[in-house]
PDB file of C-alpha atoms and ligand atoms in Angstrom:
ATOM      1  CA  UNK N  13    -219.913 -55.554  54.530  1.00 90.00           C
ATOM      2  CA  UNK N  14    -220.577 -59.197  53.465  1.00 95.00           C
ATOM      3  CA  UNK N  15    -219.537 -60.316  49.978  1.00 97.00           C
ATOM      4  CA  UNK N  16    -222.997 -60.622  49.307  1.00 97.00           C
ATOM      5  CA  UNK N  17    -224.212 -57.195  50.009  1.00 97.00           C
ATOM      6  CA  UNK N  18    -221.546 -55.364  48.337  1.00 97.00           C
ATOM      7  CA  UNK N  19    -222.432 -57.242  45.079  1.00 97.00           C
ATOM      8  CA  UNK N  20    -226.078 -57.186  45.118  1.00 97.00           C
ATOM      9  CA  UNK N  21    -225.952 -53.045  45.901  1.00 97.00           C
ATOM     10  CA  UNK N  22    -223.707 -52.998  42.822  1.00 95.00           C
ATOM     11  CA  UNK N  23    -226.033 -55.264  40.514  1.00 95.00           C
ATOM     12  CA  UNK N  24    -228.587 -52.808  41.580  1.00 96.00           C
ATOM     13  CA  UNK N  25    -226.664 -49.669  41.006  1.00 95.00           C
ATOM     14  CA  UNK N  26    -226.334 -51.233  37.783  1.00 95.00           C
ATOM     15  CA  UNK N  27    -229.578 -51.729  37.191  1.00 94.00           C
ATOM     16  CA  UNK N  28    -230.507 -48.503  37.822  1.00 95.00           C
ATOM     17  CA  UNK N  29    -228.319 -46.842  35.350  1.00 96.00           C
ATOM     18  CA  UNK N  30    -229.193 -49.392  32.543  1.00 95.00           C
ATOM     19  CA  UNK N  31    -232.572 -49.063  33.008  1.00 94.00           C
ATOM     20  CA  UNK N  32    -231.993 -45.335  32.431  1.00 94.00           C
ATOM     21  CA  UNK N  33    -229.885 -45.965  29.339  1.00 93.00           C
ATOM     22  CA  UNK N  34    -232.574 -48.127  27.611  1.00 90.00           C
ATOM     23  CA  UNK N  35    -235.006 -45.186  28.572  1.00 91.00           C
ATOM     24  CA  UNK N  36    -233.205 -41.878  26.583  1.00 90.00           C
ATOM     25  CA  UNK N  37    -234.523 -40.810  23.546  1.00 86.00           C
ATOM     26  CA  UNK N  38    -231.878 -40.579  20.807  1.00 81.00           C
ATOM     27  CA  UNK N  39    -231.798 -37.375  20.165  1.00 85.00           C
ATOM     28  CA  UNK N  40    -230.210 -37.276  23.869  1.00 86.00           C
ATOM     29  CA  UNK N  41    -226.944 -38.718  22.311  1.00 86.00           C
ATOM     30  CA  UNK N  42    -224.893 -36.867  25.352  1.00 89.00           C
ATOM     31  CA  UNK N  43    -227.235 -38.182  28.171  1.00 91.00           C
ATOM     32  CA  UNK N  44    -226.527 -41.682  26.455  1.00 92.00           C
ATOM     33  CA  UNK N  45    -222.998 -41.352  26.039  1.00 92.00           C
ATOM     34  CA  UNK N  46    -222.802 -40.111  29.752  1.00 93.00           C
ATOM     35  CA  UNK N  47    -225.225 -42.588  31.109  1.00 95.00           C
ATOM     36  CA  UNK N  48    -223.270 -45.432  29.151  1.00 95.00           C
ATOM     37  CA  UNK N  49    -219.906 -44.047  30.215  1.00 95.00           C
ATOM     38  CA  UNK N  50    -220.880 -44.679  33.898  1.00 95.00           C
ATOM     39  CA  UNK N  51    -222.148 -48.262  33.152  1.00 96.00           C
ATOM     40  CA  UNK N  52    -219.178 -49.442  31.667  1.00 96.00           C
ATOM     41  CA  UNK N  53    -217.025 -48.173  34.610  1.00 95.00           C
ATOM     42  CA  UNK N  54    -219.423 -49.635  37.261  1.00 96.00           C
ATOM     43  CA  UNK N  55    -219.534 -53.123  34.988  1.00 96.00           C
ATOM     44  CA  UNK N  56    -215.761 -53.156  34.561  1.00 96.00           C
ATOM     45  CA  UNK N  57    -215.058 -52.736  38.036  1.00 96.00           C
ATOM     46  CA  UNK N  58    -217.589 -54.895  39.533  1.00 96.00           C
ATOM     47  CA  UNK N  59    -216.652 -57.882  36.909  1.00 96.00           C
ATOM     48  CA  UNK N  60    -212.894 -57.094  37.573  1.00 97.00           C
ATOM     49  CA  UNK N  61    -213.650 -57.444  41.770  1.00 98.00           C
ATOM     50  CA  UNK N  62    -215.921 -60.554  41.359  1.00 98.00           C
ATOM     51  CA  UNK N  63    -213.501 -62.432  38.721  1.00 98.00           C
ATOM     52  CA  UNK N  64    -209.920 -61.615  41.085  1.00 98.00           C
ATOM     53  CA  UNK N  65    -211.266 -61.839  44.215  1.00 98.00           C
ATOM     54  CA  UNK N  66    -215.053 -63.588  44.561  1.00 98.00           C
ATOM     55  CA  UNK N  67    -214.781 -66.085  41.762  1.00 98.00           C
ATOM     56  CA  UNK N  68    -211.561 -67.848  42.506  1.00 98.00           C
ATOM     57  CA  UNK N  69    -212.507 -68.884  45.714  1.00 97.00           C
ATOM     58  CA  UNK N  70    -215.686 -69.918  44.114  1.00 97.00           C
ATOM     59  CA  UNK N  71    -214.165 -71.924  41.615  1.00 97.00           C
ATOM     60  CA  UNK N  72    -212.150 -74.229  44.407  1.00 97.00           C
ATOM     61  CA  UNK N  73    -215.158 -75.848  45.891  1.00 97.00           C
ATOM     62  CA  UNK N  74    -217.342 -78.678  44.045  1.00 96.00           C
ATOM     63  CA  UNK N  75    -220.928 -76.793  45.230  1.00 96.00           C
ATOM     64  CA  UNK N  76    -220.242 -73.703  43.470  1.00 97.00           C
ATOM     65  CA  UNK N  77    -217.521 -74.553  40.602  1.00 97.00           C
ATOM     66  CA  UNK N  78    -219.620 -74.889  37.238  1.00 97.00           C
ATOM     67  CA  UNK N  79    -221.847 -72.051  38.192  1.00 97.00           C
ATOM     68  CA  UNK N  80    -218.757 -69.841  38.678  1.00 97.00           C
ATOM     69  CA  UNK N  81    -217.761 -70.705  34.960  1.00 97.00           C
ATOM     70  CA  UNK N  82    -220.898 -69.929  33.934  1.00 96.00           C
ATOM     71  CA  UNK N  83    -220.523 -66.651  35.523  1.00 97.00           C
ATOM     72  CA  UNK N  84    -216.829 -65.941  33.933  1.00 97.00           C
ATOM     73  CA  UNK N  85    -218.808 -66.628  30.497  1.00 97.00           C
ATOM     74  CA  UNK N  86    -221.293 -64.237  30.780  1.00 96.00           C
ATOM     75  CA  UNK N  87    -218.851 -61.832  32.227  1.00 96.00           C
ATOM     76  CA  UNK N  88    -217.401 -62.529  28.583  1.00 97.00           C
ATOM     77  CA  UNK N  89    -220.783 -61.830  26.918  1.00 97.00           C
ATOM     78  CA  UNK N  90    -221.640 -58.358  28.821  1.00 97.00           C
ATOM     79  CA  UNK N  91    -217.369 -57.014  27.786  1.00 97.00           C
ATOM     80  CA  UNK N  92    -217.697 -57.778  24.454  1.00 98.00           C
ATOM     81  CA  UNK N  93    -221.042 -55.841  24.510  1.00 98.00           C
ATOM     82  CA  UNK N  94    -219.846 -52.789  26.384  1.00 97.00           C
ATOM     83  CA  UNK N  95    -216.873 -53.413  23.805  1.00 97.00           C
ATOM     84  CA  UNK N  96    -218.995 -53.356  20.828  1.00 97.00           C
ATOM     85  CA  UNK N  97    -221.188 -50.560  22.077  1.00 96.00           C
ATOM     86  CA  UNK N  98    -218.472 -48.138  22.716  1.00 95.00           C
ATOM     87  CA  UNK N  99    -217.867 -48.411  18.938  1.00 94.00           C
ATOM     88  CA  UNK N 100    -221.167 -47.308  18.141  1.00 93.00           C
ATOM     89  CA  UNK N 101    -222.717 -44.456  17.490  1.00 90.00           C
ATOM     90  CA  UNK N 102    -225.533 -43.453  20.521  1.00 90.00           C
ATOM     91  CA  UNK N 103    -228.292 -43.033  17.861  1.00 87.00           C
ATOM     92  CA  UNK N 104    -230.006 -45.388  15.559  1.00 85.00           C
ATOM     93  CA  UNK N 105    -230.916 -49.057  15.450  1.00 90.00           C
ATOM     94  CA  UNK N 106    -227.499 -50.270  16.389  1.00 93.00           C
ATOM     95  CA  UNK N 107    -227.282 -48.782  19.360  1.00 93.00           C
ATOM     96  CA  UNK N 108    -230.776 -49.640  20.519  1.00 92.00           C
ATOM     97  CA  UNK N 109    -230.332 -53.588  20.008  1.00 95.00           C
ATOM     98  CA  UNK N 110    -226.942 -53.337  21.795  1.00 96.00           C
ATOM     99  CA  UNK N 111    -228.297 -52.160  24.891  1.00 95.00           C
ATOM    100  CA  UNK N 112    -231.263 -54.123  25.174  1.00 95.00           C
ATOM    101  CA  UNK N 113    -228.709 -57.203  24.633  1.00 97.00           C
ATOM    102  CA  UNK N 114    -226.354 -55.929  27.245  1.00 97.00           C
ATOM    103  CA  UNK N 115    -229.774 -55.306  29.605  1.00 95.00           C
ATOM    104  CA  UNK N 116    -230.612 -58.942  28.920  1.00 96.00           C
ATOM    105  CA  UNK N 117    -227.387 -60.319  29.207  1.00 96.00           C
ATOM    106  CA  UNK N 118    -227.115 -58.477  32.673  1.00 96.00           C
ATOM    107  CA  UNK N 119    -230.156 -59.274  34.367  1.00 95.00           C
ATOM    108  CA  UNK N 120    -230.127 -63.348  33.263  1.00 96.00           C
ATOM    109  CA  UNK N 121    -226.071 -62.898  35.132  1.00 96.00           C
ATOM    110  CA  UNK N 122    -227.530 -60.836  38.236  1.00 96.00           C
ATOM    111  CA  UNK N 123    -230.880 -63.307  38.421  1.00 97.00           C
ATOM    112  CA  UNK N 124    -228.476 -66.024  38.547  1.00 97.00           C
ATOM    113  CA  UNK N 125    -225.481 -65.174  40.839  1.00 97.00           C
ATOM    114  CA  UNK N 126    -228.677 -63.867  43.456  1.00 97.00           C
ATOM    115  CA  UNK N 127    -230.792 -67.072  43.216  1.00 97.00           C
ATOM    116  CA  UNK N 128    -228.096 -69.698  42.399  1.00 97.00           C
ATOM    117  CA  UNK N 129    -224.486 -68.442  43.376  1.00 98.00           C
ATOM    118  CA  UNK N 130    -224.854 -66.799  46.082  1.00 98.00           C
ATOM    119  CA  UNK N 131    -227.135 -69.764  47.910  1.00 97.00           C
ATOM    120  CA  UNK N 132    -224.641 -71.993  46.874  1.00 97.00           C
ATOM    121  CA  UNK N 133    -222.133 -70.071  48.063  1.00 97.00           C
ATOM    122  CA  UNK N 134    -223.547 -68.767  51.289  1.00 96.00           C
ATOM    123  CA  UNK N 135    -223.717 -72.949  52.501  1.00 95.00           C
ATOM    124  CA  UNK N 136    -219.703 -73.716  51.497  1.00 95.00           C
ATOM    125  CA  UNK N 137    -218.637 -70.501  53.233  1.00 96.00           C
ATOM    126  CA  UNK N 138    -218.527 -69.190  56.718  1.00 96.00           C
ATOM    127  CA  UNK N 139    -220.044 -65.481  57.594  1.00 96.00           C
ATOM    128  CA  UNK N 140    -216.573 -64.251  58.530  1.00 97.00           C
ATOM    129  CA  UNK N 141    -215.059 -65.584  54.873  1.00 97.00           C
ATOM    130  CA  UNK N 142    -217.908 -64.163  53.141  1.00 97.00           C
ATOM    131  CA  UNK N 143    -217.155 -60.648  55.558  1.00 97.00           C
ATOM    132  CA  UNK N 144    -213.591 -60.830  54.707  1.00 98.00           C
ATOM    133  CA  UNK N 145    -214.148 -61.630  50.612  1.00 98.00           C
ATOM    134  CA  UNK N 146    -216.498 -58.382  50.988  1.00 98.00           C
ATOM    135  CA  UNK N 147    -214.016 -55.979  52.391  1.00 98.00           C
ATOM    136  CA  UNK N 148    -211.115 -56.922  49.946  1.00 98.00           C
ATOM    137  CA  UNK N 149    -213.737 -56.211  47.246  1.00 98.00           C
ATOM    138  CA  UNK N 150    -214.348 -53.469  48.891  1.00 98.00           C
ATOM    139  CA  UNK N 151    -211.206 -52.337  49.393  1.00 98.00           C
ATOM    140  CA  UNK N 152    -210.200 -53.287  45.462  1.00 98.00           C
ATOM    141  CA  UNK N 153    -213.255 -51.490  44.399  1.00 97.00           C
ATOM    142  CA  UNK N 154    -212.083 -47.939  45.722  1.00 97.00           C
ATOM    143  CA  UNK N 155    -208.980 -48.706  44.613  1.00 97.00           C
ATOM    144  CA  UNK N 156    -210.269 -48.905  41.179  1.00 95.00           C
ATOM    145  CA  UNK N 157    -212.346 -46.044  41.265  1.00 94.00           C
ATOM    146  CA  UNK N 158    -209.443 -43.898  42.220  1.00 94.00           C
ATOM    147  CA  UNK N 159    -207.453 -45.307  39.496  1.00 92.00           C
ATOM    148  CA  UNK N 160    -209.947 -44.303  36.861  1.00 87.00           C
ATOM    149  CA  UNK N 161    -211.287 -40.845  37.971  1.00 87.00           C
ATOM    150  CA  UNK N 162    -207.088 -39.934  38.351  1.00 89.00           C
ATOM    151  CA  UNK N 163    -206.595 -41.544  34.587  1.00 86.00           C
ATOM    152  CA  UNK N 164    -209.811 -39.489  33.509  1.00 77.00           C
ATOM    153  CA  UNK N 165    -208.420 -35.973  35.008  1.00 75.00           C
TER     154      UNK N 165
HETATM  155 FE1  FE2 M 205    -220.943 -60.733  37.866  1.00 87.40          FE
END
């Protein structure tokens, strides 16, 4: 699978589960914590793939360097979000401002590594670079989501 593939099915799995987030009602607090607890796993991994193994190869060519730091900056943005939501309660006014900033934040980063990055990026590199970046995600991805359902056992 092509770097670009693998990326743009996660930015859509994410999506998915944020748009589901911003729809409970908050007297589903569990849903909410459930539904946010699988967010934050998905967004950690994905940001932790794309900053070790997509970005720094990225960052090395002139085409695609400042959008790349853009991209590590908003990667900031969207932790310290997740950060500051899992300190807050899943009911009440808090809550509800935090995830429509970290919906936001998320679909301005996905909008822009789609239309942006990934153009950029698809004229510096070669189909076979852009296959191989893809499997080590890939690869780096499972890895991770061993890691975490054995540390959540
Ligand atoms: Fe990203």
């Amino acid at each position: 699978m092509d770097a670009f593939t693998l990326l743009k099915n996660d930015h859509a799995e994410a999506a998915d589960v944020l748009q589901k987030l911003a729809a409970t009602d908050e007297d589903a607090a569990a849903e909410r914590q459930q539904l946010f607890n699988k967010l934050k796993t998905a967004l950690d991994i994905h940001a932790h793939i794309e900053e070790t193994i997509f970005y720094p190869v990225l960052k090395q060519e002139a085409e695609t360097r400042e959008i790349t730091l853009e991209a590590y900056d908003e990667h900031k943005e969207i932790k310290d979000l997740l950060k500051q939501l899992s300190g807050t309660e899943p009911t009440g006014n808090a809550w509800d401002n935090l995830v429509g900033d970290l919906k936001r934040t998320v679909e301005h980063h996905v909008k822009e590594e789609e239309t942006e990055m990934f153009p950029k990026a698809s004229a510096v590199f070669s189909q076979q670079q852009l296959e191989d970046l893809g499997t080590r995600m890939q690869q780096e991805k499972q890895r991770q989501q061993q890691q975490k359902a054995a540390s959540a056992r």
